[in-house]
JSON list of C-alpha atoms in Angstrom, two decimals:
[
{"chain": "A", "resi": 1, "resn": "MET", "atom": "CA", "xyz": [-32.76, -2.44, -102.31]},
{"chain": "A", "resi": 2, "resn": "LYS", "atom": "CA", "xyz": [-31.89, -0.33, -99.25]},
{"chain": "A", "resi": 3, "resn": "GLN", "atom": "CA", "xyz": [-34.79, 0.17, -96.81]},
{"chain": "A", "resi": 4, "resn": "GLU", "atom": "CA", "xyz": [-35.48, 3.81, -95.93]},
{"chain": "A", "resi": 5, "resn": "LYS", "atom": "CA", "xyz": [-35.06, 4.63, -92.24]},
{"chain": "A", "resi": 6, "resn": "GLN", "atom": "CA", "xyz": [-37.94, 6.05, -90.25]},
{"chain": "A", "resi": 7, "resn": "PRO", "atom": "CA", "xyz": [-37.25, 9.52, -88.83]},
{"chain": "A", "resi": 8, "resn": "LEU", "atom": "CA", "xyz": [-35.82, 9.35, -85.30]},
{"chain": "A", "resi": 9, "resn": "PHE", "atom": "CA", "xyz": [-37.67, 12.45, -84.13]},
{"chain": "A", "resi": 10, "resn": "GLU", "atom": "CA", "xyz": [-41.47, 12.37, -83.78]},
{"chain": "A", "resi": 11, "resn": "LYS", "atom": "CA", "xyz": [-42.26, 16.03, -83.16]},
{"chain": "A", "resi": 12, "resn": "ILE", "atom": "CA", "xyz": [-41.14, 19.21, -81.49]},
{"chain": "A", "resi": 13, "resn": "ASP", "atom": "CA", "xyz": [-42.39, 18.82, -77.92]},
{"chain": "A", "resi": 14, "resn": "CYS", "atom": "CA", "xyz": [-41.64, 22.34, -76.74]},
{"chain": "A", "resi": 15, "resn": "ILE", "atom": "CA", "xyz": [-39.58, 25.40, -77.45]},
{"chain": "A", "resi": 16, "resn": "HIS", "atom": "CA", "xyz": [-38.15, 27.27, -74.46]},
{"chain": "A", "resi": 17, "resn": "LEU", "atom": "CA", "xyz": [-37.88, 31.03, -74.85]},
{"chain": "A", "resi": 18, "resn": "GLN", "atom": "CA", "xyz": [-36.29, 33.44, -72.40]},
{"chain": "A", "resi": 19, "resn": "VAL", "atom": "CA", "xyz": [-38.29, 36.50, -71.38]},
{"chain": "A", "resi": 20, "resn": "ALA", "atom": "CA", "xyz": [-37.20, 39.36, -69.15]},
{"chain": "A", "resi": 21, "resn": "ASP", "atom": "CA", "xyz": [-40.63, 39.61, -67.51]},
{"chain": "A", "resi": 22, "resn": "LEU", "atom": "CA", "xyz": [-42.95, 36.61, -67.31]},
{"chain": "A", "resi": 23, "resn": "ASP", "atom": "CA", "xyz": [-46.13, 38.69, -66.99]},
{"chain": "A", "resi": 24, "resn": "GLU", "atom": "CA", "xyz": [-45.20, 40.67, -70.13]},
{"chain": "A", "resi": 25, "resn": "GLY", "atom": "CA", "xyz": [-44.44, 37.42, -71.97]},
{"chain": "A", "resi": 26, "resn": "ILE", "atom": "CA", "xyz": [-47.81, 35.99, -70.99]},
{"chain": "A", "resi": 27, "resn": "SER", "atom": "CA", "xyz": [-49.50, 39.22, -72.03]},
{"chain": "A", "resi": 28, "resn": "PHE", "atom": "CA", "xyz": [-47.88, 39.01, -75.48]},
{"chain": "A", "resi": 29, "resn": "TYR", "atom": "CA", "xyz": [-48.18, 35.28, -76.24]},
{"chain": "A", "resi": 30, "resn": "HIS", "atom": "CA", "xyz": [-51.47, 34.55, -74.42]},
{"chain": "A", "resi": 31, "resn": "GLU", "atom": "CA", "xyz": [-53.48, 37.74, -74.49]},
{"chain": "A", "resi": 32, "resn": "ALA", "atom": "CA", "xyz": [-52.25, 39.34, -77.75]},
{"chain": "A", "resi": 33, "resn": "LEU", "atom": "CA", "xyz": [-51.51, 36.21, -79.82]},
{"chain": "A", "resi": 34, "resn": "GLY", "atom": "CA", "xyz": [-54.10, 33.84, -78.34]},
{"chain": "A", "resi": 35, "resn": "LEU", "atom": "CA", "xyz": [-51.94, 30.91, -77.19]},
{"chain": "A", "resi": 36, "resn": "LYS", "atom": "CA", "xyz": [-53.52, 28.86, -74.39]},
{"chain": "A", "resi": 37, "resn": "LEU", "atom": "CA", "xyz": [-51.97, 29.27, -70.95]},
{"chain": "A", "resi": 38, "resn": "LEU", "atom": "CA", "xyz": [-51.45, 25.65, -69.81]},
{"chain": "A", "resi": 39, "resn": "TRP", "atom": "CA", "xyz": [-49.44, 26.05, -66.61]},
{"chain": "A", "resi": 40, "resn": "ARG", "atom": "CA", "xyz": [-47.44, 28.62, -64.66]},
{"chain": "A", "resi": 41, "resn": "THR", "atom": "CA", "xyz": [-44.80, 28.76, -61.93]},
{"chain": "A", "resi": 42, "resn": "LYS", "atom": "CA", "xyz": [-43.01, 31.79, -60.44]},
{"chain": "A", "resi": 43, "resn": "THR", "atom": "CA", "xyz": [-40.38, 31.79, -63.22]},
{"chain": "A", "resi": 44, "resn": "ALA", "atom": "CA", "xyz": [-41.93, 29.95, -66.18]},
{"chain": "A", "resi": 45, "resn": "CYS", "atom": "CA", "xyz": [-45.14, 29.07, -67.99]},
{"chain": "A", "resi": 46, "resn": "GLY", "atom": "CA", "xyz": [-46.32, 26.76, -70.74]},
{"chain": "A", "resi": 47, "resn": "LEU", "atom": "CA", "xyz": [-48.44, 27.94, -73.64]},
{"chain": "A", "resi": 48, "resn": "GLY", "atom": "CA", "xyz": [-50.30, 25.65, -76.02]},
{"chain": "A", "resi": 49, "resn": "LEU", "atom": "CA", "xyz": [-50.45, 26.06, -79.78]},
{"chain": "A", "resi": 50, "resn": "ARG", "atom": "CA", "xyz": [-53.49, 25.38, -81.91]},
{"chain": "A", "resi": 51, "resn": "ASP", "atom": "CA", "xyz": [-52.41, 21.79, -82.66]},
{"chain": "A", "resi": 52, "resn": "ASP", "atom": "CA", "xyz": [-52.26, 20.88, -78.93]},
{"chain": "A", "resi": 53, "resn": "VAL", "atom": "CA", "xyz": [-48.96, 19.10, -79.58]},
{"chain": "A", "resi": 54, "resn": "THR", "atom": "CA", "xyz": [-46.14, 21.63, -79.36]},
{"chain": "A", "resi": 55, "resn": "GLU", "atom": "CA", "xyz": [-45.78, 23.86, -76.33]},
{"chain": "A", "resi": 56, "resn": "ILE", "atom": "CA", "xyz": [-43.96, 27.17, -75.96]},
{"chain": "A", "resi": 57, "resn": "VAL", "atom": "CA", "xyz": [-42.32, 27.52, -72.55]},
{"chain": "A", "resi": 58, "resn": "LEU", "atom": "CA", "xyz": [-41.50, 31.03, -71.41]},
{"chain": "A", "resi": 59, "resn": "SER", "atom": "CA", "xyz": [-38.84, 31.31, -68.73]},
{"chain": "A", "resi": 60, "resn": "CYS", "atom": "CA", "xyz": [-37.04, 34.08, -66.89]},
{"chain": "A", "resi": 61, "resn": "GLN", "atom": "CA", "xyz": [-33.93, 31.88, -66.78]},
{"chain": "A", "resi": 62, "resn": "ASP", "atom": "CA", "xyz": [-31.08, 32.38, -69.25]},
{"chain": "A", "resi": 63, "resn": "PHE", "atom": "CA", "xyz": [-31.48, 29.64, -71.84]},
{"chain": "A", "resi": 64, "resn": "LEU", "atom": "CA", "xyz": [-33.01, 28.74, -75.18]},
{"chain": "A", "resi": 65, "resn": "THR", "atom": "CA", "xyz": [-33.74, 25.10, -75.95]},
{"chain": "A", "resi": 66, "resn": "VAL", "atom": "CA", "xyz": [-35.91, 22.98, -78.18]},
{"chain": "A", "resi": 67, "resn": "ASP", "atom": "CA", "xyz": [-37.21, 19.65, -76.82]},
{"chain": "A", "resi": 68, "resn": "ILE", "atom": "CA", "xyz": [-37.69, 16.99, -79.48]},
{"chain": "A", "resi": 69, "resn": "LYS", "atom": "CA", "xyz": [-39.90, 13.98, -78.76]},
{"chain": "A", "resi": 70, "resn": "VAL", "atom": "CA", "xyz": [-38.83, 10.45, -79.67]},
{"chain": "A", "resi": 71, "resn": "GLU", "atom": "CA", "xyz": [-40.76, 7.22, -79.29]},
{"chain": "A", "resi": 72, "resn": "ASP", "atom": "CA", "xyz": [-38.20, 5.55, -77.00]},
{"chain": "A", "resi": 73, "resn": "VAL", "atom": "CA", "xyz": [-35.24, 7.45, -75.51]},
{"chain": "A", "resi": 74, "resn": "GLU", "atom": "CA", "xyz": [-33.27, 4.29, -74.68]},
{"chain": "A", "resi": 75, "resn": "ARG", "atom": "CA", "xyz": [-33.41, 3.18, -78.32]},
{"chain": "A", "resi": 76, "resn": "ALA", "atom": "CA", "xyz": [-33.03, 6.65, -79.83]},
{"chain": "A", "resi": 77, "resn": "LEU", "atom": "CA", "xyz": [-29.96, 7.74, -77.84]},
{"chain": "A", "resi": 78, "resn": "PRO", "atom": "CA", "xyz": [-27.50, 5.20, -79.31]},
{"chain": "A", "resi": 79, "resn": "VAL", "atom": "CA", "xyz": [-28.74, 5.93, -82.83]},
{"chain": "A", "resi": 80, "resn": "PHE", "atom": "CA", "xyz": [-28.23, 9.64, -82.21]},
{"chain": "A", "resi": 81, "resn": "VAL", "atom": "CA", "xyz": [-24.69, 9.12, -80.84]},
{"chain": "A", "resi": 82, "resn": "VAL", "atom": "CA", "xyz": [-23.61, 6.72, -83.61]},
{"chain": "A", "resi": 83, "resn": "ALA", "atom": "CA", "xyz": [-24.83, 9.28, -86.16]},
{"chain": "A", "resi": 84, "resn": "GLY", "atom": "CA", "xyz": [-22.48, 11.85, -84.62]},
{"chain": "A", "resi": 85, "resn": "GLY", "atom": "CA", "xyz": [-24.71, 13.54, -82.04]},
{"chain": "A", "resi": 86, "resn": "ARG", "atom": "CA", "xyz": [-23.37, 14.45, -78.61]},
{"chain": "A", "resi": 87, "resn": "VAL", "atom": "CA", "xyz": [-25.06, 14.08, -75.25]}
]
């Protein structure tokens, strides 16, 4: 009998969203929607969700990414590449 593999990914660590104006983004996500403001720089901030696990990062830079947490990057990377993923 074939043993079922454990999922490689543990959780979504954070989702990066681009905003045109950081103060307006904070106003919307923190003040209007109630997310916790965890940290802030001149061009970005981190907002906590209710579960205290996943973070939304607002940034004035031009990108959209999702960070996925794994238990051990050095072990996960070869599995990801062999499965067809690209680094």
